[in-house]
Short mmCIF file of C-alpha atoms in Angstrom, two decimals:
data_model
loop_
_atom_site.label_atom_id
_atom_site.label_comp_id
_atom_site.label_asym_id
_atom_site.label_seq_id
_atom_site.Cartn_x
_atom_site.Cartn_y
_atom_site.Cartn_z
CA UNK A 1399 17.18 13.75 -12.65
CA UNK A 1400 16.10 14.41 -9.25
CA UNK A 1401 19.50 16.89 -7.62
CA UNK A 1402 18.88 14.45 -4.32
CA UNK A 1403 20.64 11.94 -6.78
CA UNK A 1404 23.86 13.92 -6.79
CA UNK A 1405 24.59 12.38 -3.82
CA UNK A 1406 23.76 8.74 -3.95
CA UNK A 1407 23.93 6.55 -2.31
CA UNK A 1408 24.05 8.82 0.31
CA UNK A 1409 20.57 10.82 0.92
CA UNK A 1410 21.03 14.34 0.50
CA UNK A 1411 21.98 16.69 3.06
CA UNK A 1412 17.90 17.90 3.45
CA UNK A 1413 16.90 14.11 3.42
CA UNK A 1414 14.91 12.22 1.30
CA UNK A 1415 11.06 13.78 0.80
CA UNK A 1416 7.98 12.71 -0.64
CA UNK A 1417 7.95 14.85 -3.67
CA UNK A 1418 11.39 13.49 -4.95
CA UNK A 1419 10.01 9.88 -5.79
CA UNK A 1420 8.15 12.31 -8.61
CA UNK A 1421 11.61 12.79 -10.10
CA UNK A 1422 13.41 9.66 -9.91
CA UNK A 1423 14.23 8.25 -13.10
CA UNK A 1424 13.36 4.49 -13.45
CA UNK A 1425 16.99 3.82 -13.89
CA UNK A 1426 19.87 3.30 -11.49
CA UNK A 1427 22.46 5.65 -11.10
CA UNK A 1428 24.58 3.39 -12.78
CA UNK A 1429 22.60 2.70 -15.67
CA UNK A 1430 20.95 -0.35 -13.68
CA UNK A 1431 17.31 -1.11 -15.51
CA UNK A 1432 14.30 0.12 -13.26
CA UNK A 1433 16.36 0.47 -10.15
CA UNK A 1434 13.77 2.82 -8.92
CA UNK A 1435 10.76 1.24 -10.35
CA UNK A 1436 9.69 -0.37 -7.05
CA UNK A 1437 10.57 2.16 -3.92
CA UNK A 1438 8.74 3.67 -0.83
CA UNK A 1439 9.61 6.60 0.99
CA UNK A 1440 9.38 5.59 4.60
CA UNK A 1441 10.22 8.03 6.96
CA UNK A 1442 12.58 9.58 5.40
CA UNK A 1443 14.24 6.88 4.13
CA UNK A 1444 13.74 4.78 0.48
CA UNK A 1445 12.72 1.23 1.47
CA UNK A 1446 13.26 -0.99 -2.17
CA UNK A 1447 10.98 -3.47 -2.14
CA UNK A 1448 11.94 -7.15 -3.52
CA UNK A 1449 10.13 -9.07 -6.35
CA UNK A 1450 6.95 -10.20 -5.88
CA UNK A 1451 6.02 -13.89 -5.30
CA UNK A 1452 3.40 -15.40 -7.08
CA UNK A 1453 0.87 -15.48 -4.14
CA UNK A 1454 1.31 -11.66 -3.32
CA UNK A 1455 0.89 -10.80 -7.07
CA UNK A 1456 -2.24 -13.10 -7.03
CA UNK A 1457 -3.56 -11.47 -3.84
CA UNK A 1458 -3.33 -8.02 -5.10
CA UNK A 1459 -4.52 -8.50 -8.54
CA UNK A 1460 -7.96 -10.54 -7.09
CA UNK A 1461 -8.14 -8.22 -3.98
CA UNK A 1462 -8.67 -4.98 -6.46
CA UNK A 1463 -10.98 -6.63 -8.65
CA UNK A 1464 -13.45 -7.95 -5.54
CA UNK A 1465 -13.08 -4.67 -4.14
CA UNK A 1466 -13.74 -2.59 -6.95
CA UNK A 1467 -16.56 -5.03 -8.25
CA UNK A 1468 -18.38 -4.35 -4.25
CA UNK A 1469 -17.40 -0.46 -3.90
CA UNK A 1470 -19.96 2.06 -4.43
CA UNK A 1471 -19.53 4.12 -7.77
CA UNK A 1472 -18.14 6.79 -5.23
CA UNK A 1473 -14.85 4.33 -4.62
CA UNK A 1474 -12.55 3.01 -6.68
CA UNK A 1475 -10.02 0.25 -5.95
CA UNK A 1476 -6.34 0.49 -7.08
CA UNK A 1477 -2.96 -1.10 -6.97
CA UNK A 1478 0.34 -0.33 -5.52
CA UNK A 1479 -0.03 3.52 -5.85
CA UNK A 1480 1.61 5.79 -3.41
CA UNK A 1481 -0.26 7.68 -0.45
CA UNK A 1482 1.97 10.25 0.88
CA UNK A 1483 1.52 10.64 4.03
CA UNK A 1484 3.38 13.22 4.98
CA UNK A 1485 6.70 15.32 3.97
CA UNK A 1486 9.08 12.49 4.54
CA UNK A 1487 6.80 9.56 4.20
CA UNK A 1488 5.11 8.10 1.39
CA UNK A 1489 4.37 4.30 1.34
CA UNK A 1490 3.09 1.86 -1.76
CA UNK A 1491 -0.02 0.12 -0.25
CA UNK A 1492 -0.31 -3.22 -2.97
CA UNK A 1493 -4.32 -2.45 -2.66
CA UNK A 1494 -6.40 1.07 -1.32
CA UNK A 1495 -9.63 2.11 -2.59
CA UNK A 1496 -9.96 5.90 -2.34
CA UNK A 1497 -12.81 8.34 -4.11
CA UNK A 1498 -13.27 7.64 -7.37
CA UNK A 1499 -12.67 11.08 -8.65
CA UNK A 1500 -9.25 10.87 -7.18
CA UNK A 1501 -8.76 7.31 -9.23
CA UNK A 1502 -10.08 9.26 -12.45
CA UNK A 1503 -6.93 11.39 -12.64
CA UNK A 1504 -4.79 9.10 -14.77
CA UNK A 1505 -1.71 12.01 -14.15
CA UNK A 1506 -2.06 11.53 -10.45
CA UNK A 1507 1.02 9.47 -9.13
CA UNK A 1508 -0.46 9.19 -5.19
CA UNK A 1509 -3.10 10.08 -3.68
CA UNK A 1510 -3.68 11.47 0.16
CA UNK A 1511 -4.93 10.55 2.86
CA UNK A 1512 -8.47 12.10 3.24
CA UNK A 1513 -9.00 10.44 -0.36
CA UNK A 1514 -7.84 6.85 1.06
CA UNK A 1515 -10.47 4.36 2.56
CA UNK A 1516 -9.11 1.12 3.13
CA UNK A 1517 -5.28 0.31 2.70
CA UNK A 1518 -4.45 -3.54 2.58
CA UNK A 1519 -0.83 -4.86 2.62
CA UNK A 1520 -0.35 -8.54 1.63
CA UNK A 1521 2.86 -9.73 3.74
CA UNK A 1522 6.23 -10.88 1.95
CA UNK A 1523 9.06 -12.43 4.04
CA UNK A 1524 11.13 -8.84 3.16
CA UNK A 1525 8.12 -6.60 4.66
CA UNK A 1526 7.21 -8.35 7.35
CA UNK A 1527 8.02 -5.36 10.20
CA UNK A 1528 7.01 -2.90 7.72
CA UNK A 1529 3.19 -4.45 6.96
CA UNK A 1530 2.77 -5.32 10.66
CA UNK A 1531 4.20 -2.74 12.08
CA UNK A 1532 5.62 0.54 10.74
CA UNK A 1533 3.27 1.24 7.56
CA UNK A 1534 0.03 0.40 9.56
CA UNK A 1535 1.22 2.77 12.98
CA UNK A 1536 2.07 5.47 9.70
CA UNK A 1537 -1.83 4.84 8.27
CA UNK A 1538 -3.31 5.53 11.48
CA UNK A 1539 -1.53 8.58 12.75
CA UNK A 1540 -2.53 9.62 8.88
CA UNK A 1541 -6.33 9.34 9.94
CA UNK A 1542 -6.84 6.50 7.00
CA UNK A 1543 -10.04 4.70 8.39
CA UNK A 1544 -9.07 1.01 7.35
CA UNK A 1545 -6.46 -1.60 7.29
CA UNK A 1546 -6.21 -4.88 5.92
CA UNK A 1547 -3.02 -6.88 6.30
CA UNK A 1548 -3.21 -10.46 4.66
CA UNK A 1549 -1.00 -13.36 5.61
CA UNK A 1550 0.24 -16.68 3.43
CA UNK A 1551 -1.20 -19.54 5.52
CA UNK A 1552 0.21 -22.63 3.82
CA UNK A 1553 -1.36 -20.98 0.29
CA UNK A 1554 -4.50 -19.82 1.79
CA UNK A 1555 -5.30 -16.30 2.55
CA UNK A 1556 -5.72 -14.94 6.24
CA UNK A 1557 -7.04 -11.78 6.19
CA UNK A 1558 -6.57 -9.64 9.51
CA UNK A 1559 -9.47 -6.21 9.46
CA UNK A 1560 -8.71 -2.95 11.79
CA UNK A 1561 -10.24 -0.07 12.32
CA UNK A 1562 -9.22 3.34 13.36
CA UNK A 1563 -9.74 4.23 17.13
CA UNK A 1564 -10.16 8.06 16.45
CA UNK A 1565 -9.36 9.05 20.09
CA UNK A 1566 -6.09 6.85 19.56
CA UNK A 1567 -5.20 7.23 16.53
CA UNK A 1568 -4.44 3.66 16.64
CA UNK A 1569 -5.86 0.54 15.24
CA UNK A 1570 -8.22 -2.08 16.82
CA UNK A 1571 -8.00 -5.37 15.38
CA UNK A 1572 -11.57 -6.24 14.57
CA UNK A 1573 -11.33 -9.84 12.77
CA UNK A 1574 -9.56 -12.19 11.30
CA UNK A 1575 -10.86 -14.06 8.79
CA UNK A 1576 -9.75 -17.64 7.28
CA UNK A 1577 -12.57 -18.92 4.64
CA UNK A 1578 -14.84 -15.54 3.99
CA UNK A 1579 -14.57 -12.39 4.83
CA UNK A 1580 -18.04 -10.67 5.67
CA UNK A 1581 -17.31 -6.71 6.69
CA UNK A 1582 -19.87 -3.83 6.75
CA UNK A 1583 -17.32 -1.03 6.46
CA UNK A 1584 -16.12 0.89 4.94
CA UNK A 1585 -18.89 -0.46 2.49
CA UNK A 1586 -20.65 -4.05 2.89
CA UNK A 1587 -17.92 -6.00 1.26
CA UNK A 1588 -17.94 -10.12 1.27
CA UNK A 1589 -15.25 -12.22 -0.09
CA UNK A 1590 -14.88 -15.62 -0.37
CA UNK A 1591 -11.32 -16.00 0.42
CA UNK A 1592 -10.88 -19.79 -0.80
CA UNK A 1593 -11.60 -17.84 -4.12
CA UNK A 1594 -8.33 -15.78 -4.06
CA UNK A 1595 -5.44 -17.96 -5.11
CA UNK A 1596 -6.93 -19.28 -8.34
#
C-alpha cells in the first residue's frame, strides 16, 4: 500500500505525485471494491472519475480502432492510459496514440509526453471543465502536438481538432467537424463520424 494512504482522505503532507497512482491498490481504504480503479492525478490532486455512459464508452472503443486501423506502423492507438505529465500531474486521456514501441511494453502503466501524438477526450457531464479546459491547457504546456475533444450532440459525435502553437504553447482550434472528419496530421486520418455510435 502506497504510505500516502496513511493519511486518507487527507493527501499526505508532500502531496499527492505521479508515481503514487503506481502503488494504489484497486481497493478503497475501507475495503470498498476498485475505489481506485478509475483516478487521475491532476495537479496534485486525485480527480475520480464517474461511470461511463454508453456513448463515451462507444466513442472510445470506435475512436481507437479507426485510429489504430489509419496510423502508420510507427503509432499505435490506446485507451484510457495515463500520460504523466509532470511530478504532480498525470491525466487518463480515454484515447492517445503514441509510438508504437512505447504501446509494445505491456508493463508500461503511462507513457510521456514526447511518446504522445494525439490525445482525445470525449466529454461527460462530470468532466466538462476538465476536457475543455484544465487537461487540454496541461497537454499543451506538456508539448503534446494534438488534441481532440468530442462532444454528445443529441447522439451524434462533434469532434473539435487543435493544434499546438509552439511559440504559445497553446492550442489553436483548427476544425470542428459534424459528419466526417478529414485531417492530415498528425497522419492523414478520415473518419466518418455518422459511423461512431453503432
Amino acid at each position: 500500500m502506497s504510505a500516502a494512504l496513511e493519511y486518507w482522505p487527507s493527501p499526505p503532507p508532500w502531496g499527492w505525485v505521479a508515481d503514487d497512482l503506481d502503488h494504489l491498490p484497486l481497493e478503497g481504504p475501507n475495503g470498498e471494491p476498485d475505489f481506485f480503479k478509475h483516478v487521475e492525478l491532476i495537479d496534485g490532486a486525485l480527480v475520480f472519475m464517474s461511470p461511463q455512459k454508453r456513448f463515451h464508452q462507444r466513442m472510445i472503443r470506435r475512436l481507437t480502432e479507426k485510429l489504430d486501423d489509419q496510423a502508420p506502423e510507427y503509432l499505435s492507438a490506446v485507451d484510457q492510459m495515463d500520460v504523466k505529465l509532470g511530478h504532480r500531474t498525470r491525466p487518463c486521456p480515454d484515447v492517445a496514440v503514441v509510438d508504437a514501441k512505447a504501446a509494445e511494453d505491456d508493463d508500461r502503466t503511462f507513457y510521456t509526453p514526447d511518446e504522445v501524438h494525439l490525445v482525445v477526450e470525449v466529454v461527460s457531464p462530470e468532466s466538462e471543465d476538465r476536457d475543455r479546459k484544465t487537461k487540454p491547457s496541461r497537454y499543451a504546456e506538456a508539448g503534446i502536438a494534438h488534441f481532440w475533444r468530442v462532444e454528445n450532440n443529441g447522439g451524434s459525435p462533434v469532434v473539435y481538432v487543435y493544434e499546438l502553437d509552439p511559440a504559445t504553447r497553446a492550442y489553436a482550434l483548427t476544425g470542428i467537424h459534424h459528419d466526417r472528419l478529414t485531417v492530415p496530421v498528425p497522419f492523414p486520418i478520415t473518419i466518418e463520424l455518422g459511423d461512431l455510435p453503432e
